[in-house]
Coordinates of C-alpha atoms in Angstrom, one line a residue:
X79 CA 21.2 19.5 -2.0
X80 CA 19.2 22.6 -2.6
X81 CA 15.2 23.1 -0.7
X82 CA 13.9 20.9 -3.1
X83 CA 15.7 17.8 -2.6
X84 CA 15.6 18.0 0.9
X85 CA 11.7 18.7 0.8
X86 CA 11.3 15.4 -1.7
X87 CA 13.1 13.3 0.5
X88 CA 11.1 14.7 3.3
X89 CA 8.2 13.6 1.9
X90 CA 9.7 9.9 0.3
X91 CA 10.8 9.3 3.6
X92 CA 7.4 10.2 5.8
X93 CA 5.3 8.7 3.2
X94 CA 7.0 5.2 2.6
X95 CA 7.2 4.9 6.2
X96 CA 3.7 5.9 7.0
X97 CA 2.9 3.3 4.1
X98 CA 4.4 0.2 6.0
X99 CA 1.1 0.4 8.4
X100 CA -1.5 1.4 5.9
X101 CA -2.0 -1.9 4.4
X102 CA -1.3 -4.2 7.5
X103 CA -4.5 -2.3 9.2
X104 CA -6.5 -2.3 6.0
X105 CA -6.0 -6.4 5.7
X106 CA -6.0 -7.0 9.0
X107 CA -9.1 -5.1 9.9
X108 CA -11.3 -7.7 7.4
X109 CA -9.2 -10.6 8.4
X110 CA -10.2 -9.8 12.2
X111 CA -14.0 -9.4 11.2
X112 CA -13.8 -12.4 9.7
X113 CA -12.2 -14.1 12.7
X114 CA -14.9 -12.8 14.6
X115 CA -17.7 -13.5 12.0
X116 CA -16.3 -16.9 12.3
X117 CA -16.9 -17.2 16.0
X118 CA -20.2 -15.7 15.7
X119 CA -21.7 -18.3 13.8
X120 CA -20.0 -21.5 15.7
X121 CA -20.0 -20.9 18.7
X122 CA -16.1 -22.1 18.1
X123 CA -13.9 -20.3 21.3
X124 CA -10.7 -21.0 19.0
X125 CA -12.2 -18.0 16.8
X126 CA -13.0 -15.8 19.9
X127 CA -9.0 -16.7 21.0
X128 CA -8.2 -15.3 17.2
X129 CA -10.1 -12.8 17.2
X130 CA -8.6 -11.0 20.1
X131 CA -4.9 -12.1 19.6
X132 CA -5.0 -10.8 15.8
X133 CA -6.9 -7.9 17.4
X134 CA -4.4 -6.7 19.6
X135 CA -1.4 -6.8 16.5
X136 CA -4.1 -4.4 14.6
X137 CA -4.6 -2.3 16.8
X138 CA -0.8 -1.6 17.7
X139 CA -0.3 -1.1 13.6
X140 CA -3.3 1.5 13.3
X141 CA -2.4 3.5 16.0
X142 CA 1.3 3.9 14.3
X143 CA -0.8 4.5 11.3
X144 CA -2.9 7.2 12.6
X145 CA 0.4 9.0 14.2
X146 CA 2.1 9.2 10.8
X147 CA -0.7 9.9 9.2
X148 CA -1.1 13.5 10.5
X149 CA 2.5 14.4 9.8
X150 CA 1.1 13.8 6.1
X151 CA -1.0 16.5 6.3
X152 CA 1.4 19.4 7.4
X153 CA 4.1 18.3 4.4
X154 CA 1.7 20.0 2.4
X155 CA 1.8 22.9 4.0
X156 CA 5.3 23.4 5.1
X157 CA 7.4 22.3 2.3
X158 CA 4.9 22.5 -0.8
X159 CA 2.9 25.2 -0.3
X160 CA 3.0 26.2 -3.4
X161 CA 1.5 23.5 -4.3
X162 CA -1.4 23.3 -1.6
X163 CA -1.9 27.2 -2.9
X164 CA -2.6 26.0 -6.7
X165 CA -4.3 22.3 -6.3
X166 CA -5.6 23.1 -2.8
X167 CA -9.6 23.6 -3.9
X168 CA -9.2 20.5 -5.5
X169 CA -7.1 18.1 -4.0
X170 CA -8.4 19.0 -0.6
X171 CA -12.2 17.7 -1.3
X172 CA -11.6 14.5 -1.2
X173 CA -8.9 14.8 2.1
X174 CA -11.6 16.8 3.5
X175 CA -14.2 13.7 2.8
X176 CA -11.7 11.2 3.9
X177 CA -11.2 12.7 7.6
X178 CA -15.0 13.7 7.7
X179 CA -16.2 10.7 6.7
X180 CA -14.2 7.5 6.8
X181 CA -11.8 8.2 9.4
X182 CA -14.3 9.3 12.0
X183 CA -16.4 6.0 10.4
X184 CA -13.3 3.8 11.5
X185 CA -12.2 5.5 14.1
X186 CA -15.8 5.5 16.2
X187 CA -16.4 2.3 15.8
X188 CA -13.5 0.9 17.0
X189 CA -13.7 2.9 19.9
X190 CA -16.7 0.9 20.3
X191 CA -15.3 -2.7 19.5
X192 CA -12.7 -2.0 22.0
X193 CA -14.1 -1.1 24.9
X194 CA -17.5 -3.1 23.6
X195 CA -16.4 -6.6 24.7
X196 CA -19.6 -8.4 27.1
X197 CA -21.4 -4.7 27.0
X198 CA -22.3 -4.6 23.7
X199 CA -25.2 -7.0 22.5
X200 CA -22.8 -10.0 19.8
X201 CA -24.3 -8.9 17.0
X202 CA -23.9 -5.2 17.7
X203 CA -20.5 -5.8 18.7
X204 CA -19.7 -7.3 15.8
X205 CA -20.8 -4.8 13.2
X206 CA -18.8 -2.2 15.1
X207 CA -16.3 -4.2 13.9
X208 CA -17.0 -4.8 10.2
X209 CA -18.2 -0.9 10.1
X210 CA -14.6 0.0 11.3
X211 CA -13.2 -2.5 8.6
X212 CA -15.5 -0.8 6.1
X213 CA -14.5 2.8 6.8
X214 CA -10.6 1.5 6.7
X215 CA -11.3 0.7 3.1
X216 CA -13.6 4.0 3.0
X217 CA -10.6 6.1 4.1
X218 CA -8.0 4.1 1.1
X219 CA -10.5 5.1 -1.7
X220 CA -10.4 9.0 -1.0
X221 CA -7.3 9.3 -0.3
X222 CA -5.9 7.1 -3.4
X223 CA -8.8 9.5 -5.4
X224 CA -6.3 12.3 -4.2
X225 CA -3.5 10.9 -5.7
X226 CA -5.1 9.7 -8.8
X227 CA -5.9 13.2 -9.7
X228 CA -2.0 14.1 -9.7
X229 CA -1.6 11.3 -12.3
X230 CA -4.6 12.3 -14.0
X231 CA -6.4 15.5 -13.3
X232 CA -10.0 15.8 -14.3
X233 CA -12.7 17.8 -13.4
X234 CA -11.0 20.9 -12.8
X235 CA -10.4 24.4 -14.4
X236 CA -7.8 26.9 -14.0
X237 CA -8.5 30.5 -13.3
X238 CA -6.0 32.6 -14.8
X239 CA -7.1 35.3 -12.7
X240 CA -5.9 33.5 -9.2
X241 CA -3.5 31.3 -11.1
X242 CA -5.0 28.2 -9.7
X243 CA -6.8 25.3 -10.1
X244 CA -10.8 25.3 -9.3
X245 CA -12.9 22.1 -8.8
X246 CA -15.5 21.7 -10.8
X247 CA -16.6 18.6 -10.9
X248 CA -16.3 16.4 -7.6
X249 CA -17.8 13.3 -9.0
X250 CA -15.1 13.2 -12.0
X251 CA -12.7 13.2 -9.0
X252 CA -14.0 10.6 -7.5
X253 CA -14.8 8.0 -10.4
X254 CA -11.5 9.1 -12.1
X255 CA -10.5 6.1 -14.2
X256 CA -7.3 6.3 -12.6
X257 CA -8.7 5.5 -9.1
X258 CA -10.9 2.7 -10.0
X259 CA -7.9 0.8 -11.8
X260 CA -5.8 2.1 -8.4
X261 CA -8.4 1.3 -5.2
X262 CA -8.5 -2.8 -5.6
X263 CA -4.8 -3.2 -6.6
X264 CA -3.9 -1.5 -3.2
X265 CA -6.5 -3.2 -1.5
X266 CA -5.4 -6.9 -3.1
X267 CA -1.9 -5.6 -2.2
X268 CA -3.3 -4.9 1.6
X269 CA -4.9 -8.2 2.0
X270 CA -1.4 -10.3 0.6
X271 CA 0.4 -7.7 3.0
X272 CA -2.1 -9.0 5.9
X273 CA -2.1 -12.6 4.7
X274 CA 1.6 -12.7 4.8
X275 CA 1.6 -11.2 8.1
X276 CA -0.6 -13.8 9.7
X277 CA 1.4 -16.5 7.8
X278 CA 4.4 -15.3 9.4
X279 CA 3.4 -14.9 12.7
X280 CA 1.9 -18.4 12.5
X281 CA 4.4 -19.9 11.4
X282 CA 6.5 -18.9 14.0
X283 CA 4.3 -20.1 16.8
X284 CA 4.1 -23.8 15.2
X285 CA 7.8 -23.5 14.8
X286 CA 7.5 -24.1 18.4
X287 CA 4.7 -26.1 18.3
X288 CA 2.8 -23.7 20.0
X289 CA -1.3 -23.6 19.7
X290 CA -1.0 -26.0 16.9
X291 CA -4.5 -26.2 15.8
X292 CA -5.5 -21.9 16.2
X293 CA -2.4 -21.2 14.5
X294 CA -2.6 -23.8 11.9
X295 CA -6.1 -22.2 11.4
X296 CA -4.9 -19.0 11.1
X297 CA -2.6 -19.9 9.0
X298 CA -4.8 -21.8 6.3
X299 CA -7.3 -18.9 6.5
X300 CA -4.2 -16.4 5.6
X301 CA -2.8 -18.7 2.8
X302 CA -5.8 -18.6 1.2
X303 CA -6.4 -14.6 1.3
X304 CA -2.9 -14.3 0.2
X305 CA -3.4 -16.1 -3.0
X306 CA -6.4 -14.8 -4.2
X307 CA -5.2 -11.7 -3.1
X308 CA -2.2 -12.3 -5.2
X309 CA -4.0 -13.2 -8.1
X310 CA -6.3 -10.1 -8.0
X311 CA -3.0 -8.1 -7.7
X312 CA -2.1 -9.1 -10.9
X313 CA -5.5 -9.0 -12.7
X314 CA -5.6 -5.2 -11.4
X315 CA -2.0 -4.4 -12.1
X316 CA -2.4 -5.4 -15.6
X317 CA -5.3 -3.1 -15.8
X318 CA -3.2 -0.3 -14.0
X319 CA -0.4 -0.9 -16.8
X320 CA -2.5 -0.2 -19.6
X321 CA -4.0 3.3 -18.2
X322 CA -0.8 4.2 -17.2
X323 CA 0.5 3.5 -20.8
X324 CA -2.1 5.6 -22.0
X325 CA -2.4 8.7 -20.1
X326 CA 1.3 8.7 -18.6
X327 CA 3.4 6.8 -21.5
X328 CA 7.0 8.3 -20.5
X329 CA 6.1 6.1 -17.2
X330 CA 5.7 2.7 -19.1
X331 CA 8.3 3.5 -21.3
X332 CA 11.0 4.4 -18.4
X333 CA 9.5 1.2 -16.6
X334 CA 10.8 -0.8 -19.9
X335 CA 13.8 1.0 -20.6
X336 CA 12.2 1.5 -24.1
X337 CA 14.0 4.3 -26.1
X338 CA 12.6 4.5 -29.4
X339 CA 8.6 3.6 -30.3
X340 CA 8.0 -0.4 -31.2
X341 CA 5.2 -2.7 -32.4
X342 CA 5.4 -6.1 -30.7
X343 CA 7.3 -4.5 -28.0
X344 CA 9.1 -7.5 -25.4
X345 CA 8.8 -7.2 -21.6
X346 CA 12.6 -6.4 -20.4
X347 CA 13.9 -8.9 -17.7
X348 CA 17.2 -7.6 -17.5
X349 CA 18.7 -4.3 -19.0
X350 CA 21.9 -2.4 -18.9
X351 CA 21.3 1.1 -20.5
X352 CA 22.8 4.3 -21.8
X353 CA 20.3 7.2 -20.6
X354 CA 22.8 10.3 -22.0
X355 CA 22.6 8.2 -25.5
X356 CA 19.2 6.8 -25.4
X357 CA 19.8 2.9 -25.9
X358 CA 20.3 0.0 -24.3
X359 CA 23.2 -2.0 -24.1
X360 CA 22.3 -5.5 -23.1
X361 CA 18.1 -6.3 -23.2
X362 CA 17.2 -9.5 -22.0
X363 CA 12.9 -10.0 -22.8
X364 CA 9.9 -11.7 -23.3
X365 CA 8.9 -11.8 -27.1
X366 CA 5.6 -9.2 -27.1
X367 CA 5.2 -9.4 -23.3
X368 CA 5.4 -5.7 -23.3
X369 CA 2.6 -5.1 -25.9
X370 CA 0.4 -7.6 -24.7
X371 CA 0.6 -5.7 -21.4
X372 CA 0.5 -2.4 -22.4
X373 CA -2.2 -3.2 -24.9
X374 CA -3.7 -6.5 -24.7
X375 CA -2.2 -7.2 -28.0
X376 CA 0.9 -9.2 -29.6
X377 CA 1.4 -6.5 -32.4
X378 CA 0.7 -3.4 -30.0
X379 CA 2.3 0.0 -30.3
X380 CA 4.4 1.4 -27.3
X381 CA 6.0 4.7 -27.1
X382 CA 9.6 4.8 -26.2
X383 CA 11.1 7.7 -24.0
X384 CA 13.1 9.6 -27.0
X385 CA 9.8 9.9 -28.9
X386 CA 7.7 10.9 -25.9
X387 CA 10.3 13.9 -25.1
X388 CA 10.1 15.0 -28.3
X389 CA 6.7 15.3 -28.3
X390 CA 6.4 16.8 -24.8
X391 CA 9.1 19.6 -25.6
X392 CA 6.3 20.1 -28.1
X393 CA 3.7 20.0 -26.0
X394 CA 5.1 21.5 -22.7
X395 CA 8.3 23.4 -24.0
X396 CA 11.8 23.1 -23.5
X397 CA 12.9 20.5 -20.6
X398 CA 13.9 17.2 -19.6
X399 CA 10.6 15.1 -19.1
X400 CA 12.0 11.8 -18.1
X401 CA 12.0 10.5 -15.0
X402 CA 15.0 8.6 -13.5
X403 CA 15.2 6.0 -15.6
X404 CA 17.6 3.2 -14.1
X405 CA 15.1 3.7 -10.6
X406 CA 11.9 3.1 -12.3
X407 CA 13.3 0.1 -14.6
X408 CA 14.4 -1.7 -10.9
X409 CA 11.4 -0.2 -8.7
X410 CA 9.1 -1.9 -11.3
X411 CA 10.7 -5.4 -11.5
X412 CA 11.7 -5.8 -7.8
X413 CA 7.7 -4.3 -7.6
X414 CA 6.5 -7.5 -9.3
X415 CA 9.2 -9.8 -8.1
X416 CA 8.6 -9.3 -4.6
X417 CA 4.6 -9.4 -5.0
X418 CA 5.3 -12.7 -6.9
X419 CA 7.5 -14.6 -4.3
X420 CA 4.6 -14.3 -1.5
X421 CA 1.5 -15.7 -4.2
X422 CA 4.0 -18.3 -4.6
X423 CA 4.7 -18.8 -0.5
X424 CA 1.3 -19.3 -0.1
X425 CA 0.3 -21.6 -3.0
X426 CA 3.4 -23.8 -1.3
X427 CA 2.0 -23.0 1.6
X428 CA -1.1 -24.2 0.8
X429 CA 0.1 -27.4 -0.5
X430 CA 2.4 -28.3 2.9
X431 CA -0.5 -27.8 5.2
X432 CA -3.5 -29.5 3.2
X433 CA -5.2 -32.5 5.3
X434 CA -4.3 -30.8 8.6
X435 CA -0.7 -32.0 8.0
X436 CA 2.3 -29.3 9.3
X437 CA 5.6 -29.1 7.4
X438 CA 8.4 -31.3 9.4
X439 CA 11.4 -29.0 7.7
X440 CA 11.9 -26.2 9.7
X441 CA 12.9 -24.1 6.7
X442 CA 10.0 -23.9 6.0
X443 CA 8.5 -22.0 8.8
X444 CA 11.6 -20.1 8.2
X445 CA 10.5 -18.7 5.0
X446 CA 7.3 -17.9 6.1
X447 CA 8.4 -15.9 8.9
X448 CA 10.9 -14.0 6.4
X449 CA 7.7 -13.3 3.7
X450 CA 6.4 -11.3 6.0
X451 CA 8.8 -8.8 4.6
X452 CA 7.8 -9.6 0.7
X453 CA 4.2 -7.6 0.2
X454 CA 6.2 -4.8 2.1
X455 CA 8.9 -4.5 -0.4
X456 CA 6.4 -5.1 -3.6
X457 CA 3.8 -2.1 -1.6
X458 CA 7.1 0.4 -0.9
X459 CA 8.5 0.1 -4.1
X460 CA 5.4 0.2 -6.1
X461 CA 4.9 3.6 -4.7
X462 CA 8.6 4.5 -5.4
X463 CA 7.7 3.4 -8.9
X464 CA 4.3 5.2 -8.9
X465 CA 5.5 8.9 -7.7
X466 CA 9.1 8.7 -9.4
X467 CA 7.9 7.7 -12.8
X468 CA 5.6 10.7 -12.3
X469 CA 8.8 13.0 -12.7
X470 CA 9.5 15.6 -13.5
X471 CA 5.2 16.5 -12.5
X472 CA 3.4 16.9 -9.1
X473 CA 0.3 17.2 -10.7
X474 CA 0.8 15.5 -14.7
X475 CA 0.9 18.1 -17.2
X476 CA -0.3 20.8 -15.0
X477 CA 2.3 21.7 -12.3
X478 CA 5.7 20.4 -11.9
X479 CA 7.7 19.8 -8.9
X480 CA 10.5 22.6 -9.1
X481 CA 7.6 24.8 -8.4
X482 CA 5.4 23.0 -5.6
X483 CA 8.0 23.4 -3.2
X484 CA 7.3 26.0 -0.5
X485 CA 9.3 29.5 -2.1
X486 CA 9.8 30.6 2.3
X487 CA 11.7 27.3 2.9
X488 CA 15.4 27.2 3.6
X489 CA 17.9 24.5 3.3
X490 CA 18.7 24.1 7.2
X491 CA 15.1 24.3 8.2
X492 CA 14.1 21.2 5.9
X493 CA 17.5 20.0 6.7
X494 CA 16.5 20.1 10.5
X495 CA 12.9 18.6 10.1
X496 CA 14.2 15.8 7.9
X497 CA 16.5 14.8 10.4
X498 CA 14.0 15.2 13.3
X499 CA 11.6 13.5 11.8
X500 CA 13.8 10.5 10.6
X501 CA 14.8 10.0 14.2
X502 CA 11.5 10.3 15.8
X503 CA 10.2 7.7 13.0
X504 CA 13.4 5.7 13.9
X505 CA 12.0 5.5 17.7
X506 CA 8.5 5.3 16.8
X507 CA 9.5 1.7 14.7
X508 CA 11.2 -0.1 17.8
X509 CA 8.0 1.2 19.4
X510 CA 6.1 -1.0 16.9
X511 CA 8.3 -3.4 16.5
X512 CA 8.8 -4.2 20.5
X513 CA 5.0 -4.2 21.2
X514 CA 4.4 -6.1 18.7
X515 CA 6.8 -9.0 19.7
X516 CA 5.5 -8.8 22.8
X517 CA 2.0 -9.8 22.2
X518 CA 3.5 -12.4 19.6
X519 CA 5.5 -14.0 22.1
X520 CA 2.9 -13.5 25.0
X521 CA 0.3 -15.8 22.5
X522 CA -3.5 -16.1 22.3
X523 CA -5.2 -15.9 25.7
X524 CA -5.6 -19.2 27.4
X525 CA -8.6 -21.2 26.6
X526 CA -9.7 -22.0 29.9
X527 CA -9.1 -17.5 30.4
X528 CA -11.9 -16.8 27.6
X529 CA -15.2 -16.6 29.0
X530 CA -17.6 -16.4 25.9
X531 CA -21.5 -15.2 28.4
X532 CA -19.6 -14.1 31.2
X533 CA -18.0 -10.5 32.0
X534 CA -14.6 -10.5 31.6
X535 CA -12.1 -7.5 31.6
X536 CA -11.2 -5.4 28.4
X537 CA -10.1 -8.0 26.2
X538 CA -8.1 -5.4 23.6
X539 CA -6.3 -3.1 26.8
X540 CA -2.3 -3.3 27.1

């Protein structure tokens, strides 16, 4: 592997795995208001006991959030500074708004909702929280705003005299189409990722018959986020594949496996392809599924990869514009899979547990302690999908990969930080992983412990 390799799987690695706690905290920090909203109008201690045992499992997964975070930052400089050199004036705006604004938002006041418990007046207490949940949400647009302009770059010129590119419009950047089709599909894809994560961890506790009626409270409240959730995932997705169709076509078409361009194009279920010859082999579909998705229509155009790279060599020059092809076919169906399975979990769910019943077959709690894992997959490989199809660009049409990467870098210093930061990442997950059993095992605080007028001790510490 030459610097570049090394530097992308740097940056795959740190970024998938700073990923696994970005939508946990972004769903769990709504479902915790709402816990507490909950308790605020009724008067109900069950909601207090929620409140605080969700509360502690949030605040475990945003501190490993805001730890990985910051290594985000210094990839930029250390292994693509060439990039951060060209795109730096532009893509740094929103960044800079993100930590100036949202992060110190969410950050403050949760300060104050932790160590705000009987000193804060109820209702003050409680926005702290809902302000923190807000800014959470605050922080995802900016930084998905960031991203969107590497799929789509708009409001920007570039000075041939530096040889980079100046902002020059901040509000294109921000209301970039690409961002408002990308903010509420990762935001329904948080709150399935939080749903499914409360599902689980209930489910385990009335496994064992264990605070039956707060867990099977919990539990109902998660199903039901979790579905609509799911069904806004696939209302926004379908919106996401027709802009992506549009401004990044090689990306749908790889996604398909479609070589050549086709009116009433099927959605591939199962392919077995020949990239160095351009066609598949075997192409199981669904009769127009791919036009209607691409274009809302039955008798819709799509472009197929052999016809795009012509017209990029074109365009762009001489090169190879596709990205893998056989990793965004699989990345996109396991993608929708994966998100599929837990809509599913919790419509069955749903059903099992209506009438206050509980489910007498243990499988089922079972599977609903193994979905936690399902949003995870569909959230990790939709970003696999997202920055791979991207290929062979860093910033679409403008700047491609082979010359972001830092031109000082060696291959045994990225060698040595990949492998330094893989095992401190490796340490930093049975961190997680143990505290959070922990506090799962340890349970809600007892109900004769929770002392609704009274002072009691930091409810949040550990």
């Amino acid at each position: 592997m030459d610097v570049l390799d090394l530097s992308r799987w740097q940056f795959g690695i740190t970024t998938v795995y700073h990923f696994l706690f970005v939508p946990l905290t972004i769903g769990l920090s709504v479902l915790v208001a709402g816990f507490q909203t909950a308790w605020h109008r009724t008067g109900d201690a069950a909601y207090l006991r929620m409140t605080k045992f969700w509360g502690r499992l949030f605040l475990i997964n945003f501190a490993m959030g805001v730890v990985t975070g910051i290594v985000q930052e210094f990839q930029f400089g250390m292994n693509w500074s060439a990039y951060s050199r060209f795109v730096g004036d532009v893509f740094g705006a929103p960044l800079a708004m993100e930590g100036l604004m949202a992060f110190f938002l969410e950050s403050t006041f949760l300060g104050l909702w932790i160590f705000g418990w009987d000193r804060l007046p109820k209702r003050v207490h409680l926005a702290t929280i809902w302000l923190a949940a807000i800014g959470t949400n605050i922080s995802a647009y900016f930084i998905l705003a960031a991203n969107s302009w590497m799929q789509h770059p708009v409001g920007y010129r570039l000075n041939p005299a530096t040889g980079r590119a100046e902002l020059t419009d901040i509000w294109a950047v921000l209301t970039n189409v690409t961002t408002l089709a990308t903010f509420p599909h990762v935001i329904f894809g948080a709150f399935v990722t939080a749903g499914a994560f409360v599902i689980g961890v209930s489910a385990w506790q009335l496994a064992r018959r264990r605070e039956v009626d707060l867990f099977r409270a919990s539990a109902r409240a998660a199903l039901v986020v979790t579905l609509v959730a799911s069904a806004g995932v696939m209302l926004s997705g379908h919106w996401q594949a027709q802009i992506m169709t549009e401004q990044q076509p090689m990306k749908m078409a790889a996604a398909e496996a479609l070589w050549e361009d086709e009116t009433s194009a099927g959605f591939s279920i199962f392919a077995v392809g020949d990239v160095e010859n351009g066609r598949n082999h075997i192409n199981v579909q669904i009769p127009y599924g791919l036009s209607l998705l691409s274009t809302n229509t039955l008798d819709g155009k799509v472009e197929g990869i052999n016809d795009i790279q012509a017209r990029y060599e074109k365009t762009y020059g001489p090169g190879d514009y596709r990205p893998v092809v056989g990793l965004a076919y699989w990345s996109f169906r396991l993608m929708i899979g994966f998100g599929a399975l837990a809509g599913l979990l919790a419509l069955a769910g749903l059903w099992f547990t209506r009438r206050r019943r509980l489910p007498g077959n243990p499988w089922f709690y079972r599977i609903g302690v193994l979905g936690i894992g399902l949003p995870f997959l569909a959230n990790t490989l939709g970003w696999i999908f997202t920055e791979m199809g991207r290929q062979p660009w860093t910033v679409f049409g403008v700047m491609r990969t082979a010359a972001a990467v830092s031109p000082g870098s060696d291959v045994g210093e990225v060698a040595t930080t990949l492998i330094g930061f893989t095992l401190v990442y490796a340490v930093l997950a049975v961190i997680e992983v143990r505290l959070l059993l922990k506090f799962i095992r340890q349970g809600p605080e007892p109900e004769d412990a929770v002392h609704q007028d009274e002072p009691a001790l930091p409810a949040l510490s550990y």
